[in-house]
Short mmCIF file of C-alpha atoms and ligand atoms in Angstrom, two decimals:
data_model
loop_
_atom_site.label_atom_id
_atom_site.label_comp_id
_atom_site.label_asym_id
_atom_site.label_seq_id
_atom_site.Cartn_x
_atom_site.Cartn_y
_atom_site.Cartn_z
CA MET A 8 35.82 -2.11 -5.81
CA SER A 9 34.18 -3.49 -2.98
CA VAL A 10 31.33 -1.81 -0.73
CA THR A 11 31.17 -1.89 3.19
CA ARG A 12 29.05 -0.28 5.86
CA GLN A 13 31.58 2.60 5.63
CA THR A 14 30.42 3.29 2.48
CA PHE A 15 26.95 4.17 3.55
CA ASP A 16 29.02 6.52 6.21
CA GLN A 17 30.68 8.50 4.04
CA HIS A 18 28.23 8.49 0.67
CA MET A 19 24.60 8.48 1.91
CA VAL A 20 22.33 10.84 4.13
CA PRO A 21 22.14 10.05 7.73
CA ASN A 22 18.50 9.08 7.53
CA TYR A 23 18.97 6.13 8.44
CA GLN A 24 21.19 3.43 10.32
CA PRO A 25 21.40 0.57 8.58
CA ALA A 26 23.01 -2.40 10.74
CA GLU A 27 26.80 -2.95 10.00
CA ILE A 28 26.26 -6.50 8.28
CA ILE A 29 25.44 -6.16 4.55
CA PRO A 30 22.76 -8.90 2.74
CA VAL A 31 23.74 -9.99 -0.82
CA ARG A 32 21.68 -12.68 -1.48
CA GLY A 33 18.14 -14.67 -0.03
CA GLN A 34 16.04 -17.67 -0.81
CA GLY A 35 12.48 -18.12 0.49
CA SER A 36 12.83 -16.52 4.87
CA ARG A 37 16.39 -17.54 4.73
CA TRP A 38 18.78 -14.47 3.68
CA TRP A 39 22.86 -13.81 3.48
CA ASP A 40 25.50 -11.67 4.51
CA GLN A 41 29.39 -10.18 2.92
CA ALA A 42 30.81 -12.74 4.99
CA GLY A 43 28.37 -15.66 3.80
CA ARG A 44 26.08 -15.90 7.28
CA GLU A 45 23.14 -16.70 7.05
CA TYR A 46 19.83 -15.39 8.63
CA VAL A 47 16.66 -16.96 9.26
CA ASP A 48 13.43 -13.53 7.90
CA LEU A 49 11.26 -13.50 10.34
CA ALA A 50 10.72 -9.88 9.35
CA GLY A 51 9.93 -9.49 6.07
CA GLY A 52 11.26 -6.40 5.07
CA ILE A 53 9.13 -4.90 7.21
CA ALA A 54 5.09 -6.46 5.68
CA VAL A 55 6.75 -6.14 2.48
CA THR A 56 8.85 -9.37 1.20
CA SER A 57 5.16 -11.48 1.46
CA LEU A 58 6.72 -14.52 -0.85
CA GLY A 59 10.39 -14.26 1.12
CA HIS A 60 12.85 -14.16 -1.31
CA ALA A 61 13.79 -15.56 -5.49
CA HIS A 62 9.99 -16.57 -4.96
CA PRO A 63 9.70 -18.37 -8.36
CA ALA A 64 6.56 -17.06 -9.73
CA LEU A 65 7.61 -13.62 -9.36
CA VAL A 66 11.16 -13.89 -10.92
CA ASP A 67 9.50 -15.35 -13.27
CA ALA A 68 6.68 -12.56 -13.91
CA LEU A 69 9.67 -9.51 -13.17
CA THR A 70 11.72 -10.92 -16.17
CA HIS A 71 9.56 -12.31 -18.18
CA GLN A 72 7.83 -8.41 -18.35
CA ALA A 73 11.82 -7.46 -18.50
CA GLN A 74 11.95 -8.88 -21.98
CA GLN A 75 8.19 -6.92 -22.83
CA LEU A 76 7.84 -3.34 -22.33
CA TRP A 77 9.55 -1.56 -19.28
CA HIS A 78 7.60 1.53 -19.37
CA LEU A 79 5.39 4.41 -21.70
CA SER A 80 3.62 6.66 -19.43
CA ASN A 81 -0.03 7.15 -18.25
CA VAL A 82 -0.35 8.30 -21.65
CA MET A 83 -1.01 4.91 -22.34
CA THR A 84 -2.03 2.68 -20.06
CA ASN A 85 0.13 -1.02 -19.77
CA GLU A 86 -1.60 -5.17 -20.27
CA PRO A 87 -0.03 -5.93 -16.49
CA ALA A 88 -1.63 -2.46 -14.83
CA LEU A 89 -5.63 -3.87 -16.32
CA ARG A 90 -5.59 -7.02 -15.33
CA LEU A 91 -3.88 -6.08 -11.61
CA ALA A 92 -6.87 -3.45 -11.51
CA ARG A 93 -9.08 -6.31 -12.66
CA LEU A 94 -8.23 -8.42 -10.56
CA LEU A 95 -8.19 -6.26 -7.49
CA THR A 96 -11.79 -5.01 -8.20
CA THR A 97 -13.38 -8.49 -8.68
CA HIS A 98 -11.97 -9.50 -5.45
CA THR A 99 -12.35 -6.36 -2.81
CA PHE A 100 -15.65 -3.99 -2.28
CA ALA A 101 -13.64 -1.44 -5.14
CA ASP A 102 -14.62 -0.43 -8.21
CA ARG A 103 -11.80 1.86 -9.41
CA VAL A 104 -8.01 1.58 -8.76
CA PHE A 105 -5.32 3.87 -9.03
CA PHE A 106 -2.04 2.48 -8.16
CA CYS A 107 1.58 4.34 -7.14
CA ASN A 108 5.25 3.29 -6.01
CA SER A 109 4.82 3.40 -2.26
CA GLY A 110 2.20 3.68 0.71
CA ALA A 111 2.90 7.39 1.70
CA GLU A 112 1.74 7.83 -2.38
CA ALA A 113 -1.29 6.46 -2.23
CA ASN A 114 -2.02 7.61 1.17
CA GLU A 115 -1.50 10.86 -0.46
CA ALA A 116 -3.47 10.07 -3.05
CA ALA A 117 -6.34 8.79 -0.54
CA LEU A 118 -6.20 12.09 1.47
CA LYS A 119 -6.05 14.30 -1.89
CA LEU A 120 -9.22 12.37 -2.88
CA ALA A 121 -11.43 12.83 0.42
CA ARG A 122 -10.11 16.67 0.54
CA ARG A 123 -11.70 17.17 -3.09
CA TYR A 124 -14.81 15.26 -2.02
CA GLY A 125 -15.02 17.46 0.80
CA ASN A 126 -14.24 20.43 -0.86
CA LEU A 127 -16.87 19.91 -3.62
CA ARG A 128 -19.74 18.78 -1.53
CA ALA A 129 -19.60 21.72 0.94
CA PRO A 130 -17.33 24.75 1.56
CA GLY A 131 -14.88 24.37 4.35
CA LYS A 132 -16.02 20.49 4.36
CA HIS A 133 -11.64 19.61 4.37
CA ARG A 134 -10.80 18.57 8.24
CA ILE A 135 -9.04 15.63 8.35
CA ILE A 136 -9.69 13.04 11.36
CA ALA A 137 -6.17 10.78 11.75
CA CYS A 138 -5.78 8.55 14.92
CA VAL A 139 -2.28 9.53 17.33
CA ASN A 140 0.01 7.18 17.05
CA SER A 141 -0.57 6.10 13.17
CA PHE A 142 1.66 5.92 10.33
CA HIS A 143 0.69 6.70 6.87
CA GLY A 144 3.80 7.28 5.01
CA ARG A 145 6.80 9.94 5.08
CA THR A 146 5.65 12.94 2.98
CA LEU A 147 4.65 15.98 4.43
CA PHE A 148 0.95 15.42 4.33
CA THR A 149 0.94 11.78 5.42
CA VAL A 150 3.49 12.69 8.22
CA THR A 151 1.13 15.65 9.62
CA VAL A 152 -1.88 12.64 9.01
CA GLY A 153 -0.09 10.22 10.91
CA GLY A 154 0.10 11.87 14.24
CA GLN A 155 3.80 10.76 15.76
CA PRO A 156 4.81 14.31 16.60
CA LYS A 157 8.50 12.68 16.83
CA TYR A 158 8.17 11.80 12.66
CA THR A 159 7.11 15.60 12.26
CA HIS A 160 9.06 17.59 14.76
CA GLY A 161 10.91 20.07 12.76
CA PHE A 162 9.31 19.93 9.32
CA GLU A 163 6.84 23.22 10.44
CA PRO A 164 4.59 24.14 8.61
CA LEU A 165 2.75 21.35 8.28
CA PRO A 166 0.11 20.86 6.20
CA PRO A 167 -3.91 22.14 8.50
CA GLN A 168 -6.99 20.76 9.00
CA ILE A 169 -5.72 18.04 10.50
CA ASP A 170 -6.95 16.72 14.19
CA HIS A 171 -5.82 13.21 16.04
CA VAL A 172 -8.07 11.17 18.07
CA PRO A 173 -6.59 8.03 20.61
CA TYR A 174 -6.78 5.16 18.70
CA ASN A 175 -10.01 2.93 19.52
CA ASP A 176 -11.31 5.96 21.83
CA LEU A 177 -15.37 6.15 20.23
CA PRO A 178 -16.25 9.35 22.64
CA ALA A 179 -13.12 11.36 21.30
CA LEU A 180 -13.70 10.44 17.57
CA GLU A 181 -16.91 11.54 18.27
CA ALA A 182 -16.56 14.58 19.64
CA ALA A 183 -13.83 15.67 17.15
CA MET A 184 -16.25 13.87 14.01
CA GLY A 185 -18.42 17.11 12.38
CA PRO A 186 -20.18 18.64 9.27
CA ASP A 187 -16.66 20.01 8.30
CA VAL A 188 -15.06 16.76 7.97
CA CYS A 189 -13.63 14.56 4.67
CA ALA A 190 -12.33 11.54 6.06
CA PHE A 191 -11.09 9.81 8.79
CA ILE A 192 -8.10 7.68 8.39
CA VAL A 193 -7.43 4.68 10.03
CA GLU A 194 -4.81 1.27 10.41
CA PRO A 195 -7.41 -1.81 11.08
CA ILE A 196 -3.90 -2.90 13.26
CA GLN A 197 -1.26 0.03 13.62
CA GLY A 198 1.27 -1.56 12.65
CA GLU A 199 4.71 1.14 13.43
CA GLY A 200 2.46 2.21 16.03
CA GLY A 201 2.94 -1.15 18.27
CA VAL A 202 0.42 -3.78 16.73
CA MET A 203 -2.15 -2.62 17.96
CA PRO A 204 -5.54 -4.03 16.59
CA ALA A 205 -8.39 -2.24 16.61
CA ALA A 206 -10.81 -2.91 19.11
CA PRO A 207 -13.71 -5.23 18.75
CA GLY A 208 -16.75 -2.89 17.45
CA TYR A 209 -14.65 0.00 16.24
CA LEU A 210 -14.44 0.70 13.10
CA GLU A 211 -18.09 -0.13 12.47
CA ALA A 212 -18.66 2.53 14.94
CA ALA A 213 -16.03 4.41 13.32
CA ALA A 214 -17.90 3.84 10.40
CA ALA A 215 -21.29 4.64 11.51
CA LEU A 216 -19.77 8.19 12.46
CA CYS A 217 -18.62 8.43 8.77
CA ARG A 218 -21.88 8.17 7.21
CA GLN A 219 -23.32 10.35 9.78
CA HIS A 220 -21.27 13.06 8.67
CA GLN A 221 -20.88 12.51 5.89
CA ALA A 222 -16.57 11.88 6.05
CA LEU A 223 -15.31 9.22 3.87
CA LEU A 224 -13.98 6.06 5.76
CA ILE A 225 -9.93 5.81 4.55
CA PHE A 226 -8.52 2.14 5.79
CA ASP A 227 -5.06 2.04 5.52
CA GLU A 228 -4.02 -1.07 4.96
CA VAL A 229 -0.94 -0.31 3.85
CA GLN A 230 0.69 -3.00 6.20
CA THR A 231 -2.07 -5.21 6.90
CA GLY A 232 -3.04 -5.61 3.01
CA ASN A 233 -2.49 -8.48 0.76
CA GLY A 234 -2.41 -11.30 2.96
CA ARG A 235 -0.75 -10.08 5.96
CA THR A 236 -4.05 -10.68 8.35
CA GLY A 237 -4.87 -14.28 6.92
CA GLY A 238 -7.21 -12.46 4.44
CA LEU A 239 -6.70 -10.27 1.71
CA TYR A 240 -7.64 -7.31 3.57
CA ALA A 241 -7.82 -7.14 6.45
CA TYR A 242 -11.22 -5.52 6.31
CA GLN A 243 -13.18 -8.22 4.67
CA GLN A 244 -11.73 -10.28 8.78
CA ALA A 245 -13.94 -7.02 10.46
CA GLY A 246 -16.85 -6.41 8.20
CA VAL A 247 -16.41 -3.53 7.66
CA VAL A 248 -15.90 -1.73 4.62
CA PRO A 249 -13.99 0.71 4.10
CA ASP A 250 -14.77 3.96 1.13
CA VAL A 251 -11.09 4.19 0.61
CA LEU A 252 -8.37 1.33 0.71
CA THR A 253 -5.18 1.94 0.51
CA THR A 254 -2.23 -0.80 0.18
CA ALA A 255 1.39 -1.61 -0.94
CA LYS A 256 3.75 -2.66 0.93
CA GLY A 257 3.16 -6.65 0.70
CA MET A 258 1.81 -5.90 -2.30
CA GLY A 259 4.43 -5.78 -4.39
CA GLY A 260 6.44 -8.86 -2.69
CA GLY A 261 9.61 -6.30 -2.46
CA PHE A 262 8.62 -4.48 -5.59
CA PRO A 263 7.76 -0.99 -5.81
CA ILE A 264 4.39 -0.01 -5.47
CA GLY A 265 0.72 1.60 -3.98
CA ALA A 266 -2.64 1.62 -4.51
CA MET A 267 -5.50 3.45 -3.55
CA LEU A 268 -9.02 1.49 -4.02
CA THR A 269 -12.04 2.94 -4.03
CA THR A 270 -15.94 2.68 -5.67
CA GLU A 271 -17.13 4.40 -8.23
CA ALA A 272 -18.82 7.63 -7.07
CA LEU A 273 -16.10 8.52 -5.33
CA ALA A 274 -13.15 7.70 -8.00
CA ALA A 275 -15.56 10.05 -10.11
CA THR A 276 -13.93 13.30 -7.80
CA LEU A 277 -9.97 12.31 -9.15
CA SER A 278 -11.77 13.47 -12.71
CA VAL A 279 -8.69 13.77 -15.85
CA GLY A 280 -5.37 15.47 -14.52
CA THR A 281 -6.59 15.92 -10.99
CA HIS A 282 -3.99 13.50 -9.66
CA GLY A 283 -1.14 11.94 -11.27
CA SER A 284 1.97 9.73 -10.75
CA THR A 285 4.74 8.62 -13.91
CA TYR A 286 5.25 5.02 -12.48
CA GLY A 287 2.43 4.57 -11.00
CA GLY A 288 0.71 1.42 -12.68
CA ASN A 289 3.99 0.65 -14.42
CA PRO A 290 3.76 -3.26 -16.30
CA LEU A 291 6.85 -4.36 -14.19
CA GLY A 292 5.12 -3.02 -10.95
CA CYS A 293 1.63 -4.56 -11.79
CA ALA A 294 3.21 -7.81 -13.60
CA VAL A 295 5.87 -8.44 -10.15
CA ALA A 296 1.49 -7.50 -8.02
CA GLU A 297 -0.27 -9.81 -9.93
CA ALA A 298 1.75 -12.39 -9.10
CA VAL A 299 1.73 -11.75 -5.67
CA LEU A 300 -2.14 -11.73 -5.71
CA THR A 301 -2.26 -14.66 -7.38
CA GLU A 302 -0.77 -16.28 -5.00
CA VAL A 303 -2.55 -14.68 -1.90
CA LEU A 304 -5.75 -15.91 -3.66
CA SER A 305 -4.36 -19.28 -3.16
CA GLU A 306 -6.25 -21.02 -0.35
CA ALA A 307 -2.82 -23.54 0.79
CA LEU A 308 -0.76 -19.69 1.02
CA MET A 309 -3.55 -18.27 3.97
CA GLN A 310 -3.98 -22.06 5.76
CA ASN A 311 0.02 -21.51 6.45
CA VAL A 312 -0.70 -18.19 7.30
CA ALA A 313 -3.30 -19.75 9.93
CA ASP A 314 -0.74 -22.72 10.88
CA ARG A 315 2.08 -20.16 11.51
CA HIS A 316 0.46 -17.21 12.91
CA GLN A 317 -0.30 -20.61 15.64
CA GLN A 318 3.15 -22.20 15.85
CA LEU A 319 4.72 -18.59 16.02
CA VAL A 320 2.64 -16.93 18.96
CA ALA A 321 2.66 -20.21 20.75
CA GLY A 322 6.35 -20.02 20.51
CA LEU A 323 6.54 -16.61 21.12
CA GLU A 324 4.38 -17.48 24.52
CA ALA A 325 7.06 -19.93 25.67
CA LEU A 326 10.14 -17.67 25.05
CA GLY A 327 7.48 -14.79 26.83
CA SER A 328 7.43 -16.95 29.58
CA ARG A 329 10.71 -18.96 29.80
CA PHE A 330 12.97 -15.40 30.02
CA GLY A 331 10.04 -12.91 31.54
CA LEU A 332 10.69 -9.73 28.30
CA TRP A 333 7.85 -10.16 27.48
CA THR A 334 4.11 -11.02 28.06
CA GLY A 335 1.50 -12.18 25.44
CA VAL A 336 1.33 -11.71 21.61
CA ARG A 337 -1.04 -9.67 20.16
CA GLY A 338 -1.62 -8.87 16.39
CA GLN A 339 -3.39 -11.13 13.21
CA GLY A 340 -2.21 -13.99 10.94
CA LEU A 341 1.53 -12.43 10.43
CA LEU A 342 1.78 -9.71 11.74
CA LEU A 343 2.69 -10.53 14.88
CA GLY A 344 3.84 -7.58 18.18
CA ALA A 345 5.50 -9.05 21.44
CA PRO A 346 5.39 -5.89 23.81
CA LEU A 347 7.98 -5.64 26.98
CA VAL A 348 7.92 -5.98 30.10
CA ALA A 349 8.04 -2.72 32.27
CA ALA A 350 12.49 -3.27 33.06
CA TRP A 351 12.59 -3.48 29.67
CA GLN A 352 10.55 -0.65 27.90
CA GLY A 353 12.49 1.37 25.44
CA LYS A 354 15.17 -1.34 24.49
CA ALA A 355 12.91 -2.74 22.32
CA GLY A 356 16.36 -2.32 19.46
CA GLN A 357 18.94 -3.29 21.64
CA LEU A 358 17.07 -6.55 21.26
CA ALA A 359 16.89 -6.85 17.95
CA ALA A 360 19.73 -5.52 17.63
CA ALA A 361 20.64 -9.21 20.44
CA ALA A 362 19.02 -11.32 17.75
CA LEU A 363 20.11 -10.41 14.75
CA ARG A 364 23.76 -11.12 16.07
CA HIS A 365 22.60 -14.33 16.96
CA GLY A 366 20.98 -15.42 13.45
CA VAL A 367 17.34 -13.84 13.15
CA TRP A 368 16.11 -10.90 12.07
CA VAL A 369 13.20 -9.38 13.51
CA LEU A 370 11.69 -5.57 14.04
CA VAL A 371 10.56 -3.22 16.70
CA ALA A 372 7.64 -1.33 16.57
CA GLY A 373 8.54 1.52 18.88
CA PRO A 374 10.33 1.57 21.34
CA ASP A 375 8.72 -1.04 23.51
CA VAL A 376 7.36 -3.46 20.86
CA LEU A 377 9.33 -6.51 19.44
CA ARG A 378 7.00 -6.97 15.44
CA PHE A 379 7.10 -10.09 13.33
CA ALA A 380 5.87 -9.91 10.03
CA PRO A 381 7.94 -12.92 8.26
CA ALA A 382 7.25 -13.56 4.54
CA LEU A 383 3.53 -14.83 4.22
CA ASN A 384 4.62 -18.67 2.94
CA ILE A 385 7.62 -18.87 5.91
CA THR A 386 8.06 -22.41 6.70
CA ALA A 387 7.31 -23.96 9.69
CA ALA A 388 11.22 -25.30 10.18
CA ASP A 389 12.41 -21.56 9.37
CA VAL A 390 9.46 -20.62 12.32
CA ASP A 391 11.36 -22.84 14.40
CA GLU A 392 14.90 -21.73 14.05
CA GLY A 393 14.15 -18.25 14.48
CA LEU A 394 12.26 -18.64 17.40
CA GLN A 395 15.36 -20.24 18.78
CA ARG A 396 17.89 -18.09 17.34
CA LEU A 397 15.34 -15.64 18.87
CA GLY A 398 15.77 -17.31 22.81
CA THR A 399 19.38 -17.58 22.51
CA ALA A 400 19.44 -13.64 21.87
CA CYS A 401 16.98 -13.17 24.94
CA ALA A 402 19.01 -15.56 27.32
CA ALA A 403 22.30 -14.14 25.87
CA VAL A 404 21.10 -10.51 26.32
CA LEU A 405 20.05 -11.33 29.82
CA GLY A 406 23.32 -12.55 31.06
CA ASP A 407 24.73 -9.30 29.09
CA THR A 408 22.78 -7.43 31.73
CA ALA A 409 22.80 -9.40 34.93
C1 PLP B 151 4.98 1.37 5.53
C2 PLP B 151 3.44 1.99 6.01
C3 PLP B 151 2.88 2.99 5.11
C4 PLP B 151 4.39 3.89 4.42
O1 PLP B 151 4.56 3.66 2.92
P1 PLP B 151 5.90 3.70 2.74
O2 PLP B 151 6.11 2.83 1.34
O3 PLP B 151 6.90 3.93 3.47
O4 PLP B 151 5.92 5.29 2.06
C5 PLP B 151 2.29 3.62 5.83
N1 PLP B 151 0.74 3.57 5.78
C6 PLP B 151 0.98 2.12 6.84
C7 PLP B 151 0.21 1.68 8.01
C8 PLP B 151 2.25 2.15 6.86
O5 PLP B 151 2.95 0.86 7.54
#
């Protein structure tokens, strides 16, 4: 029996509003819907499919592991998890890794670590500072830390002792800091919040404030990590080392996996029995992530991110001046945002829907920004074709509204 978009409306919780079309197959940066129509993918499954669809190295890693071992639980460890942990600690500041299944879970682990660190240090040292308009996941704890009231409304009572300061506002952060703060959590580039990069010097100054107050600096690299910004993790390009780093999204290239990275000393905070996850570090996810990160660590792939960044920025700027829907492009590597002009504020969704109708998938980051997060290995030809289809969509939208 066939399934259609109507099946969604009949059988699934209405917390999502998916597109009418249903994709069934993908290859590289193209995918096809039930009707056989082809789309250029400039969205990357929201910064997740870091090597595109059906990448042979990932298919190999997954199918090989599928024939070996699927699950034992954390009563046992397993070879893929150990190899992945060694890989991550070799190439980052971290000495220790905790594996989980999503970005929210990685942040949940980081925030729990921070609370326990604070409580062990001094009574009442448990306040968490986060940024307005940030995004850290949808568990009750992480969504509260996220600081977007539209996502917490109706879910009260919310976890206490979480304060928000405007992003890139150092005086506000300084004023919010104190001896009772256990952590400041921040995205090196706010992803969902509009592809907003940290201002020069902001992360360094935040790190200094954290040191001064013995608070942990947590970088949420769920979206910026794993090659997205043109290096393994964005902190390495920013030159500011956090105490704790969380990541997920692109780490598994589409297979659910997340991780929290930290130092030897801080890892001891989560002693035996303090935290856990049934699927965290499962062999399938770790085998795929090992293959993803091995690719990301290749110079050729990071060169492609730099080259496609140039191409996409130039193309988007050209479309911006031709159609006047956006001015300028911001972001880093292959995480880019085009903020819409005043007359188009609130209409990012309408533009993205028009793009999809014209055969190119792009994202929004809030109502006022178009977002692009294609596969890190997207080809020049696919970027060109995507830009061309986006141009056709812009023309159609302007024709429609003229
Ligand atoms: C997507 C995202 C999350 C949440 O990840 P999930 O896997 O959806 O739980 C957290 N932080 C940032 C910065 C994100 O972009």
